[in-house]
Amino acid sequence: MRAETILFSKNALITLRNGSFYLVCRIADLRQTQLLESHVSGHMVKKEITDEGEEIPYHLQRMEFGAEIDGTEDFFQMFWPTVLSHKIDADSPLWEMSAREIGSKQFEVVLTMEGTTPETGNTVQVRTSYVPSEILWGYRFEHKCVSYDKALAKYGVSYTSINSFVPDRTPRCSPKDWEAKKLLTNYESSDSG
């Protein structure tokens, strides 16, 4: 089956990139002929209670994922293992969760990747999910999957390090609190100047 050649990282990571929080995971296609027009979408499955008290046990909330550093661009080519990013902003269901709180929550992040096989034109769909125990806070992926061989004048891809990550200095507070601290710091620095 073609879908069995698509790998997702075992863990999703929460990291700080360019001053914003991101939930990231890695995806790779083991075949030599990569899927065309690959597209990713994400959802969080969690219990939701409306203002009127209606309990929706398995509510699906959309999460934007993309292959660009800032989480944009949901269409991508999988030439090599690719990091998929979800920017944790005010629209994200992770916005108010801190490193301490995320482990006590009950939810699941579901990612779906679709692409077209170049040989037959058939659509392939692959899905994975991450529960809180599989989401690691304060880590980033090592970028060792791709290297350039000067002697051969081409890129080499290694799938053995798809799950390699290192700790980073991501703050342990919620993204919401981080943004409030940044605003306060900016306000205080402009007020004192």
Short mmCIF file of N, CA and C in Angstrom, two decimals:
data_model
loop_
_atom_site.label_atom_id
_atom_site.label_comp_id
_atom_site.label_asym_id
_atom_site.label_seq_id
_atom_site.Cartn_x
_atom_site.Cartn_y
_atom_site.Cartn_z
N MET A 1 0.84 -1.19 0.00
CA MET A 1 0.00 0.00 0.00
C MET A 1 0.88 1.25 0.00
N ARG A 2 0.51 2.21 -0.81
CA ARG A 2 1.29 3.44 -0.94
C ARG A 2 1.30 4.23 0.36
N ALA A 3 0.21 4.25 1.09
CA ALA A 3 0.12 5.03 2.32
C ALA A 3 1.11 4.54 3.38
N GLU A 4 1.53 3.29 3.32
CA GLU A 4 2.45 2.74 4.31
C GLU A 4 3.86 3.30 4.16
N THR A 5 4.14 4.01 3.08
CA THR A 5 5.47 4.59 2.89
C THR A 5 5.57 6.02 3.42
N ILE A 6 4.50 6.51 4.02
CA ILE A 6 4.49 7.85 4.62
C ILE A 6 4.71 7.70 6.12
N LEU A 7 5.70 8.41 6.65
CA LEU A 7 6.03 8.36 8.08
C LEU A 7 5.76 9.71 8.73
N PHE A 8 5.20 9.68 9.93
CA PHE A 8 5.10 10.86 10.77
C PHE A 8 6.04 10.66 11.96
N SER A 9 6.54 11.74 12.54
CA SER A 9 7.36 11.64 13.74
C SER A 9 6.53 11.05 14.88
N LYS A 10 7.21 10.37 15.80
CA LYS A 10 6.52 9.75 16.93
C LYS A 10 5.97 10.79 17.89
N ASN A 11 6.63 11.93 17.95
CA ASN A 11 6.20 13.00 18.85
C ASN A 11 5.95 14.28 18.08
N ALA A 12 5.05 15.08 18.61
CA ALA A 12 4.91 16.47 18.18
C ALA A 12 5.64 17.30 19.23
N LEU A 13 6.17 18.44 18.84
CA LEU A 13 6.96 19.26 19.74
C LEU A 13 6.37 20.66 19.82
N ILE A 14 6.51 21.29 20.98
CA ILE A 14 6.15 22.70 21.10
C ILE A 14 7.45 23.48 21.27
N THR A 15 7.64 24.44 20.38
CA THR A 15 8.89 25.19 20.34
C THR A 15 8.62 26.65 20.04
N LEU A 16 9.61 27.48 20.31
CA LEU A 16 9.52 28.91 20.02
C LEU A 16 10.31 29.17 18.75
N ARG A 17 9.66 29.82 17.77
CA ARG A 17 10.30 30.18 16.49
C ARG A 17 10.00 31.63 16.19
N ASN A 18 11.04 32.40 16.01
CA ASN A 18 10.89 33.81 15.67
C ASN A 18 9.91 34.54 16.60
N GLY A 19 9.98 34.20 17.89
CA GLY A 19 9.17 34.89 18.90
C GLY A 19 7.77 34.37 19.11
N SER A 20 7.35 33.33 18.38
CA SER A 20 6.00 32.75 18.54
C SER A 20 6.09 31.26 18.83
N PHE A 21 5.08 30.75 19.51
CA PHE A 21 5.01 29.33 19.83
C PHE A 21 4.46 28.55 18.63
N TYR A 22 4.99 27.34 18.44
CA TYR A 22 4.52 26.45 17.37
C TYR A 22 4.42 25.02 17.88
N LEU A 23 3.42 24.31 17.39
CA LEU A 23 3.35 22.86 17.53
C LEU A 23 3.87 22.32 16.20
N VAL A 24 4.90 21.48 16.25
CA VAL A 24 5.52 20.97 15.03
C VAL A 24 5.61 19.45 15.06
N CYS A 25 5.55 18.85 13.88
CA CYS A 25 5.81 17.43 13.72
C CYS A 25 6.53 17.26 12.39
N ARG A 26 7.03 16.08 12.14
CA ARG A 26 7.77 15.85 10.89
C ARG A 26 7.08 14.75 10.10
N ILE A 27 7.12 14.87 8.77
CA ILE A 27 6.52 13.88 7.87
C ILE A 27 7.53 13.57 6.77
N ALA A 28 7.53 12.32 6.32
CA ALA A 28 8.46 11.90 5.28
C ALA A 28 7.81 10.86 4.38
N ASP A 29 8.24 10.85 3.13
CA ASP A 29 7.80 9.87 2.13
C ASP A 29 9.01 9.02 1.77
N LEU A 30 8.93 7.72 2.03
CA LEU A 30 10.07 6.82 1.82
C LEU A 30 10.32 6.46 0.36
N ARG A 31 9.37 6.70 -0.49
CA ARG A 31 9.52 6.30 -1.89
C ARG A 31 10.34 7.31 -2.68
N GLN A 32 10.95 6.84 -3.76
CA GLN A 32 11.74 7.70 -4.63
C GLN A 32 10.85 8.69 -5.40
N THR A 33 9.66 8.24 -5.78
CA THR A 33 8.72 9.13 -6.47
C THR A 33 7.75 9.69 -5.44
N GLN A 34 7.91 10.96 -5.13
CA GLN A 34 7.11 11.60 -4.09
C GLN A 34 5.69 11.88 -4.59
N LEU A 35 4.81 11.98 -3.62
CA LEU A 35 3.43 12.35 -3.92
C LEU A 35 3.37 13.76 -4.49
N LEU A 36 2.40 14.00 -5.34
CA LEU A 36 2.18 15.31 -5.92
C LEU A 36 1.11 16.04 -5.13
N GLU A 37 1.19 17.35 -5.12
CA GLU A 37 0.18 18.19 -4.48
C GLU A 37 -0.19 17.72 -3.08
N SER A 38 0.83 17.44 -2.27
CA SER A 38 0.58 17.04 -0.88
C SER A 38 -0.07 18.20 -0.13
N HIS A 39 -1.01 17.86 0.72
CA HIS A 39 -1.80 18.85 1.45
C HIS A 39 -1.99 18.33 2.87
N VAL A 40 -1.87 19.19 3.86
CA VAL A 40 -2.05 18.78 5.25
C VAL A 40 -3.18 19.57 5.89
N SER A 41 -3.93 18.90 6.74
CA SER A 41 -4.95 19.57 7.55
C SER A 41 -4.89 19.01 8.96
N GLY A 42 -5.34 19.79 9.91
CA GLY A 42 -5.30 19.34 11.30
C GLY A 42 -6.56 19.72 12.05
N HIS A 43 -6.85 18.93 13.08
CA HIS A 43 -7.99 19.18 13.96
C HIS A 43 -7.61 18.78 15.38
N MET A 44 -8.25 19.42 16.34
CA MET A 44 -8.16 18.96 17.72
C MET A 44 -9.51 18.36 18.09
N VAL A 45 -9.46 17.18 18.68
CA VAL A 45 -10.66 16.52 19.18
C VAL A 45 -10.66 16.70 20.70
N LYS A 46 -11.72 17.32 21.21
CA LYS A 46 -11.81 17.55 22.65
C LYS A 46 -13.25 17.78 23.06
N LYS A 47 -13.50 17.68 24.35
CA LYS A 47 -14.83 17.95 24.87
C LYS A 47 -15.06 19.45 24.90
N GLU A 48 -16.24 19.87 24.49
CA GLU A 48 -16.59 21.29 24.46
C GLU A 48 -17.95 21.44 25.15
N ILE A 49 -18.09 22.47 25.95
CA ILE A 49 -19.36 22.77 26.61
C ILE A 49 -19.80 24.16 26.16
N THR A 50 -21.00 24.24 25.59
CA THR A 50 -21.51 25.53 25.10
C THR A 50 -21.94 26.42 26.25
N ASP A 51 -22.21 27.68 25.97
CA ASP A 51 -22.68 28.63 26.99
C ASP A 51 -24.00 28.17 27.61
N GLU A 52 -24.77 27.40 26.84
CA GLU A 52 -26.06 26.90 27.32
C GLU A 52 -25.94 25.59 28.10
N GLY A 53 -24.72 25.06 28.21
CA GLY A 53 -24.51 23.84 28.98
C GLY A 53 -24.54 22.56 28.16
N GLU A 54 -24.67 22.67 26.85
CA GLU A 54 -24.65 21.46 26.01
C GLU A 54 -23.23 20.89 25.99
N GLU A 55 -23.11 19.62 26.29
CA GLU A 55 -21.80 18.96 26.29
C GLU A 55 -21.60 18.20 24.99
N ILE A 56 -20.58 18.60 24.25
CA ILE A 56 -20.23 17.94 22.99
C ILE A 56 -18.95 17.15 23.28
N PRO A 57 -19.04 15.84 23.43
CA PRO A 57 -17.89 15.06 23.91
C PRO A 57 -16.72 14.98 22.93
N TYR A 58 -16.97 15.03 21.63
CA TYR A 58 -15.90 14.87 20.65
C TYR A 58 -15.97 15.96 19.60
N HIS A 59 -15.80 17.19 20.05
CA HIS A 59 -15.85 18.34 19.15
C HIS A 59 -14.56 18.40 18.33
N LEU A 60 -14.69 18.68 17.02
CA LEU A 60 -13.54 18.85 16.13
C LEU A 60 -13.30 20.34 15.92
N GLN A 61 -12.13 20.81 16.34
CA GLN A 61 -11.75 22.21 16.10
C GLN A 61 -10.59 22.25 15.12
N ARG A 62 -10.75 23.00 14.06
CA ARG A 62 -9.72 23.08 13.01
C ARG A 62 -8.45 23.72 13.53
N MET A 63 -7.32 23.16 13.11
CA MET A 63 -6.00 23.72 13.41
C MET A 63 -5.26 23.87 12.09
N GLU A 64 -4.79 25.07 11.81
CA GLU A 64 -4.06 25.33 10.57
C GLU A 64 -2.64 24.80 10.69
N PHE A 65 -2.22 23.97 9.75
CA PHE A 65 -0.85 23.46 9.67
C PHE A 65 -0.29 23.81 8.31
N GLY A 66 1.02 24.01 8.24
CA GLY A 66 1.66 24.27 6.97
C GLY A 66 3.13 23.90 7.00
N ALA A 67 3.75 23.91 5.84
CA ALA A 67 5.15 23.50 5.70
C ALA A 67 6.13 24.67 5.78
N GLU A 68 5.63 25.89 5.78
CA GLU A 68 6.53 27.04 5.93
C GLU A 68 6.89 27.21 7.41
N ILE A 69 7.96 27.93 7.70
CA ILE A 69 8.41 28.13 9.07
C ILE A 69 7.30 28.74 9.93
N ASP A 70 6.49 29.62 9.36
CA ASP A 70 5.44 30.29 10.13
C ASP A 70 4.11 29.53 10.14
N GLY A 71 4.11 28.30 9.64
CA GLY A 71 2.90 27.49 9.67
C GLY A 71 1.95 27.72 8.51
N THR A 72 2.33 28.56 7.56
CA THR A 72 1.48 28.79 6.40
C THR A 72 1.80 27.78 5.31
N GLU A 73 1.04 27.82 4.25
CA GLU A 73 1.21 26.99 3.06
C GLU A 73 0.98 25.50 3.35
N ASP A 74 -0.30 25.12 3.27
CA ASP A 74 -0.67 23.73 3.55
C ASP A 74 -0.40 22.78 2.39
N PHE A 75 -0.08 23.30 1.19
CA PHE A 75 0.34 22.45 0.08
C PHE A 75 1.87 22.44 0.04
N PHE A 76 2.47 21.27 -0.17
CA PHE A 76 3.92 21.18 -0.17
C PHE A 76 4.38 19.96 -0.96
N GLN A 77 5.65 19.96 -1.34
CA GLN A 77 6.30 18.82 -1.98
C GLN A 77 7.17 18.13 -0.94
N MET A 78 7.09 16.84 -0.83
CA MET A 78 7.86 16.10 0.16
C MET A 78 9.13 15.52 -0.47
N PHE A 79 10.05 16.39 -0.86
CA PHE A 79 11.31 15.92 -1.42
C PHE A 79 12.13 15.19 -0.36
N TRP A 80 12.01 15.63 0.87
CA TRP A 80 12.70 15.04 2.01
C TRP A 80 11.84 15.26 3.25
N PRO A 81 12.23 14.70 4.40
CA PRO A 81 11.41 14.90 5.61
C PRO A 81 11.14 16.38 5.85
N THR A 82 9.89 16.69 6.06
CA THR A 82 9.42 18.07 6.16
C THR A 82 8.79 18.31 7.52
N VAL A 83 9.10 19.46 8.11
CA VAL A 83 8.49 19.83 9.39
C VAL A 83 7.19 20.58 9.09
N LEU A 84 6.11 20.11 9.67
CA LEU A 84 4.81 20.76 9.56
C LEU A 84 4.58 21.57 10.83
N SER A 85 4.10 22.80 10.69
CA SER A 85 3.98 23.72 11.81
C SER A 85 2.56 24.25 11.99
N HIS A 86 2.17 24.38 13.23
CA HIS A 86 0.92 25.04 13.60
C HIS A 86 1.27 26.20 14.51
N LYS A 87 0.99 27.43 14.08
CA LYS A 87 1.28 28.59 14.92
C LYS A 87 0.25 28.66 16.04
N ILE A 88 0.74 28.72 17.27
CA ILE A 88 -0.15 28.78 18.43
C ILE A 88 -0.44 30.26 18.72
N ASP A 89 -1.54 30.73 18.16
CA ASP A 89 -1.97 32.12 18.35
C ASP A 89 -3.34 32.11 19.03
N ALA A 90 -3.98 33.27 19.09
CA ALA A 90 -5.26 33.39 19.79
C ALA A 90 -6.35 32.50 19.19
N ASP A 91 -6.21 32.07 17.94
CA ASP A 91 -7.19 31.18 17.32
C ASP A 91 -6.90 29.70 17.57
N SER A 92 -5.77 29.40 18.17
CA SER A 92 -5.36 28.01 18.40
C SER A 92 -5.98 27.46 19.68
N PRO A 93 -6.38 26.20 19.67
CA PRO A 93 -6.90 25.60 20.91
C PRO A 93 -5.80 25.40 21.97
N LEU A 94 -4.53 25.59 21.60
CA LEU A 94 -3.42 25.45 22.55
C LEU A 94 -3.02 26.79 23.18
N TRP A 95 -3.65 27.87 22.80
CA TRP A 95 -3.29 29.23 23.18
C TRP A 95 -3.12 29.43 24.68
N GLU A 96 -4.02 28.89 25.48
CA GLU A 96 -3.99 29.14 26.93
C GLU A 96 -3.33 28.03 27.72
N MET A 97 -2.76 27.03 27.06
CA MET A 97 -2.13 25.90 27.76
C MET A 97 -0.64 26.16 27.98
N SER A 98 -0.20 25.89 29.22
CA SER A 98 1.23 25.99 29.56
C SER A 98 1.84 24.59 29.52
N ALA A 99 3.15 24.53 29.71
CA ALA A 99 3.84 23.23 29.72
C ALA A 99 3.29 22.33 30.83
N ARG A 100 2.98 22.92 31.96
CA ARG A 100 2.46 22.14 33.10
C ARG A 100 1.02 21.66 32.83
N GLU A 101 0.20 22.51 32.22
CA GLU A 101 -1.21 22.20 32.02
C GLU A 101 -1.46 21.20 30.90
N ILE A 102 -0.63 21.21 29.88
CA ILE A 102 -0.93 20.40 28.69
C ILE A 102 -1.03 18.91 29.01
N GLY A 103 -0.23 18.45 29.94
CA GLY A 103 -0.26 17.03 30.32
C GLY A 103 -1.52 16.60 31.04
N SER A 104 -2.23 17.55 31.64
CA SER A 104 -3.44 17.20 32.39
C SER A 104 -4.71 17.36 31.55
N LYS A 105 -4.56 17.82 30.33
CA LYS A 105 -5.72 18.01 29.46
C LYS A 105 -6.05 16.72 28.71
N GLN A 106 -7.29 16.64 28.25
CA GLN A 106 -7.72 15.48 27.46
C GLN A 106 -8.13 15.96 26.08
N PHE A 107 -7.26 15.66 25.10
CA PHE A 107 -7.53 16.03 23.72
C PHE A 107 -6.65 15.18 22.81
N GLU A 108 -6.88 15.32 21.52
CA GLU A 108 -6.06 14.63 20.53
C GLU A 108 -5.93 15.54 19.32
N VAL A 109 -4.70 15.72 18.85
CA VAL A 109 -4.45 16.48 17.64
C VAL A 109 -4.36 15.48 16.49
N VAL A 110 -5.25 15.62 15.50
CA VAL A 110 -5.31 14.69 14.38
C VAL A 110 -4.82 15.42 13.13
N LEU A 111 -3.83 14.82 12.45
CA LEU A 111 -3.29 15.37 11.21
C LEU A 111 -3.63 14.44 10.06
N THR A 112 -4.07 15.02 8.96
CA THR A 112 -4.37 14.26 7.75
C THR A 112 -3.55 14.84 6.61
N MET A 113 -2.85 13.95 5.89
CA MET A 113 -2.08 14.36 4.72
C MET A 113 -2.66 13.64 3.52
N GLU A 114 -2.92 14.41 2.47
CA GLU A 114 -3.41 13.84 1.22
C GLU A 114 -2.45 14.20 0.11
N GLY A 115 -2.30 13.30 -0.84
CA GLY A 115 -1.46 13.56 -2.00
C GLY A 115 -1.88 12.67 -3.15
N THR A 116 -1.31 12.92 -4.30
CA THR A 116 -1.63 12.17 -5.52
C THR A 116 -0.40 11.38 -5.95
N THR A 117 -0.60 10.10 -6.25
CA THR A 117 0.53 9.29 -6.73
C THR A 117 0.82 9.65 -8.18
N PRO A 118 2.10 9.89 -8.52
CA PRO A 118 2.42 10.27 -9.89
C PRO A 118 2.22 9.12 -10.89
N GLU A 119 2.32 7.88 -10.41
CA GLU A 119 2.20 6.73 -11.30
C GLU A 119 0.78 6.51 -11.79
N THR A 120 -0.19 6.65 -10.89
CA THR A 120 -1.58 6.31 -11.23
C THR A 120 -2.55 7.48 -11.15
N GLY A 121 -2.16 8.54 -10.46
CA GLY A 121 -3.08 9.66 -10.26
C GLY A 121 -4.08 9.41 -9.14
N ASN A 122 -3.92 8.29 -8.43
CA ASN A 122 -4.81 8.00 -7.31
C ASN A 122 -4.49 8.89 -6.11
N THR A 123 -5.50 9.16 -5.31
CA THR A 123 -5.32 9.95 -4.10
C THR A 123 -4.95 9.02 -2.95
N VAL A 124 -3.98 9.46 -2.16
CA VAL A 124 -3.55 8.74 -0.97
C VAL A 124 -3.86 9.63 0.22
N GLN A 125 -4.40 9.04 1.28
CA GLN A 125 -4.67 9.79 2.50
C GLN A 125 -4.06 9.04 3.67
N VAL A 126 -3.30 9.76 4.49
CA VAL A 126 -2.64 9.18 5.65
C VAL A 126 -2.98 10.05 6.85
N ARG A 127 -3.21 9.40 7.97
CA ARG A 127 -3.61 10.13 9.18
C ARG A 127 -2.77 9.67 10.35
N THR A 128 -2.48 10.61 11.23
CA THR A 128 -1.83 10.29 12.51
C THR A 128 -2.43 11.19 13.56
N SER A 129 -2.11 10.92 14.81
CA SER A 129 -2.61 11.79 15.88
C SER A 129 -1.61 11.82 17.03
N TYR A 130 -1.74 12.86 17.83
CA TYR A 130 -0.89 13.05 19.01
C TYR A 130 -1.77 13.39 20.20
N VAL A 131 -1.62 12.62 21.29
CA VAL A 131 -2.29 12.91 22.55
C VAL A 131 -1.30 13.69 23.41
N PRO A 132 -1.75 14.32 24.51
CA PRO A 132 -0.84 15.16 25.30
C PRO A 132 0.47 14.48 25.72
N SER A 133 0.45 13.19 26.01
CA SER A 133 1.69 12.50 26.43
C SER A 133 2.69 12.36 25.28
N GLU A 134 2.25 12.59 24.05
CA GLU A 134 3.14 12.49 22.89
C GLU A 134 3.59 13.87 22.38
N ILE A 135 3.16 14.91 23.09
CA ILE A 135 3.55 16.28 22.74
C ILE A 135 4.59 16.74 23.75
N LEU A 136 5.79 17.02 23.27
CA LEU A 136 6.90 17.41 24.14
C LEU A 136 7.12 18.92 24.07
N TRP A 137 7.12 19.56 25.22
CA TRP A 137 7.26 21.01 25.30
C TRP A 137 8.74 21.37 25.45
N GLY A 138 9.18 22.35 24.68
CA GLY A 138 10.55 22.85 24.83
C GLY A 138 11.58 22.03 24.06
N TYR A 139 11.20 21.54 22.91
CA TYR A 139 12.11 20.79 22.05
C TYR A 139 11.94 21.27 20.61
N ARG A 140 12.97 21.03 19.81
CA ARG A 140 12.91 21.29 18.37
C ARG A 140 13.58 20.13 17.65
N PHE A 141 13.18 19.94 16.41
CA PHE A 141 13.77 18.86 15.61
C PHE A 141 15.20 19.21 15.22
N GLU A 142 16.05 18.19 15.22
CA GLU A 142 17.38 18.37 14.66
C GLU A 142 17.24 18.31 13.15
N HIS A 143 18.00 19.12 12.47
CA HIS A 143 17.90 19.16 11.02
C HIS A 143 19.06 18.37 10.40
N LYS A 144 19.00 17.04 10.62
CA LYS A 144 20.05 16.15 10.13
C LYS A 144 19.55 15.20 9.04
N CYS A 145 18.31 15.35 8.63
CA CYS A 145 17.74 14.42 7.64
C CYS A 145 18.29 14.65 6.23
N VAL A 146 18.73 15.86 5.96
CA VAL A 146 19.18 16.21 4.61
C VAL A 146 20.60 16.77 4.69
N SER A 147 21.46 16.28 3.81
CA SER A 147 22.82 16.82 3.72
C SER A 147 23.21 16.93 2.26
N TYR A 148 24.14 17.82 1.99
CA TYR A 148 24.59 18.01 0.62
C TYR A 148 25.94 17.35 0.45
N ASP A 149 26.04 16.48 -0.53
CA ASP A 149 27.29 15.78 -0.85
C ASP A 149 27.98 16.55 -1.97
N LYS A 150 29.06 17.26 -1.63
CA LYS A 150 29.76 18.09 -2.62
C LYS A 150 30.39 17.23 -3.72
N ALA A 151 30.91 16.06 -3.35
CA ALA A 151 31.57 15.20 -4.34
C ALA A 151 30.59 14.73 -5.40
N LEU A 152 29.37 14.37 -4.98
CA LEU A 152 28.36 13.90 -5.93
C LEU A 152 27.49 15.04 -6.47
N ALA A 153 27.63 16.22 -5.85
CA ALA A 153 26.84 17.39 -6.22
C ALA A 153 25.34 17.13 -6.16
N LYS A 154 24.91 16.49 -5.05
CA LYS A 154 23.48 16.26 -4.86
C LYS A 154 23.17 16.10 -3.37
N TYR A 155 21.90 16.20 -3.07
CA TYR A 155 21.45 16.06 -1.69
C TYR A 155 21.26 14.58 -1.33
N GLY A 156 21.58 14.26 -0.09
CA GLY A 156 21.33 12.93 0.44
C GLY A 156 20.30 13.04 1.55
N VAL A 157 19.41 12.06 1.63
CA VAL A 157 18.34 12.07 2.63
C VAL A 157 18.48 10.85 3.52
N SER A 158 18.40 11.08 4.83
CA SER A 158 18.43 10.00 5.82
C SER A 158 17.12 10.01 6.60
N TYR A 159 16.45 8.89 6.63
CA TYR A 159 15.18 8.80 7.35
C TYR A 159 15.38 8.31 8.78
N THR A 160 16.61 7.97 9.14
CA THR A 160 16.87 7.44 10.48
C THR A 160 16.75 8.51 11.57
N SER A 161 16.87 9.78 11.19
CA SER A 161 16.80 10.84 12.20
C SER A 161 15.48 11.62 12.16
N ILE A 162 14.45 11.02 11.60
CA ILE A 162 13.15 11.70 11.53
C ILE A 162 12.61 12.04 12.92
N ASN A 163 12.98 11.24 13.92
CA ASN A 163 12.50 11.47 15.28
C ASN A 163 13.54 12.13 16.18
N SER A 164 14.61 12.65 15.60
CA SER A 164 15.67 13.28 16.40
C SER A 164 15.28 14.71 16.78
N PHE A 165 15.37 15.00 18.08
CA PHE A 165 15.08 16.35 18.55
C PHE A 165 15.99 16.69 19.70
N VAL A 166 16.11 17.98 19.98
CA VAL A 166 16.97 18.48 21.06
C VAL A 166 16.17 19.46 21.90
N PRO A 167 16.54 19.58 23.20
CA PRO A 167 15.84 20.57 24.03
C PRO A 167 16.19 21.98 23.59
N ASP A 168 15.26 22.90 23.79
CA ASP A 168 15.52 24.30 23.49
C ASP A 168 15.07 25.14 24.68
N ARG A 169 15.04 26.43 24.51
CA ARG A 169 14.74 27.34 25.62
C ARG A 169 13.32 27.91 25.52
N THR A 170 12.38 27.15 25.01
CA THR A 170 11.00 27.60 24.91
C THR A 170 10.45 27.88 26.32
N PRO A 171 9.88 29.06 26.54
CA PRO A 171 9.29 29.37 27.85
C PRO A 171 8.23 28.34 28.24
N ARG A 172 8.07 28.10 29.52
CA ARG A 172 7.14 27.10 30.04
C ARG A 172 5.73 27.67 30.23
N CYS A 173 5.58 28.97 30.08
CA CYS A 173 4.26 29.59 30.24
C CYS A 173 3.41 29.35 28.99
N SER A 174 2.15 29.69 29.06
CA SER A 174 1.27 29.55 27.90
C SER A 174 1.64 30.59 26.84
N PRO A 175 1.36 30.30 25.58
CA PRO A 175 1.59 31.31 24.55
C PRO A 175 0.85 32.63 24.82
N LYS A 176 -0.34 32.52 25.40
CA LYS A 176 -1.11 33.73 25.74
C LYS A 176 -0.35 34.58 26.76
N ASP A 177 0.17 33.94 27.81
CA ASP A 177 0.94 34.66 28.82
C ASP A 177 2.24 35.22 28.24
N TRP A 178 2.87 34.48 27.33
CA TRP A 178 4.11 34.93 26.69
C TRP A 178 3.86 36.22 25.89
N GLU A 179 2.78 36.24 25.14
CA GLU A 179 2.45 37.44 24.36
C GLU A 179 2.16 38.62 25.28
N ALA A 180 1.47 38.38 26.41
CA ALA A 180 1.17 39.46 27.36
C ALA A 180 2.47 40.00 27.96
N LYS A 181 3.42 39.11 28.27
CA LYS A 181 4.72 39.55 28.81
C LYS A 181 5.48 40.37 27.78
N LYS A 182 5.43 39.96 26.52
CA LYS A 182 6.12 40.72 25.47
C LYS A 182 5.51 42.11 25.33
N LEU A 183 4.18 42.20 25.36
CA LEU A 183 3.51 43.50 25.26
C LEU A 183 3.87 44.40 26.44
N LEU A 184 3.90 43.82 27.63
CA LEU A 184 4.24 44.59 28.83
C LEU A 184 5.68 45.08 28.75
N THR A 185 6.59 44.22 28.33
CA THR A 185 8.00 44.61 28.19
C THR A 185 8.16 45.72 27.16
N ASN A 186 7.47 45.60 26.02
CA ASN A 186 7.53 46.64 24.99
C ASN A 186 6.96 47.96 25.52
N TYR A 187 5.87 47.87 26.26
CA TYR A 187 5.24 49.07 26.82
C TYR A 187 6.18 49.76 27.83
N GLU A 188 6.78 48.93 28.73
CA GLU A 188 7.67 49.49 29.74
C GLU A 188 8.91 50.10 29.11
N SER A 189 9.46 49.46 28.07
CA SER A 189 10.67 49.99 27.43
C SER A 189 10.36 51.28 26.65
N SER A 190 9.16 51.38 26.06
CA SER A 190 8.81 52.60 25.33
C SER A 190 8.44 53.72 26.30
N ASP A 191 7.93 53.35 27.48
CA ASP A 191 7.53 54.34 28.49
C ASP A 191 8.75 54.96 29.17
N SER A 192 9.82 54.16 29.32
CA SER A 192 11.00 54.66 30.00
C SER A 192 11.93 55.45 29.07
N GLY A 193 11.66 55.40 27.77
CA GLY A 193 12.54 56.05 26.79
C GLY A 193 12.18 57.40 26.46
#
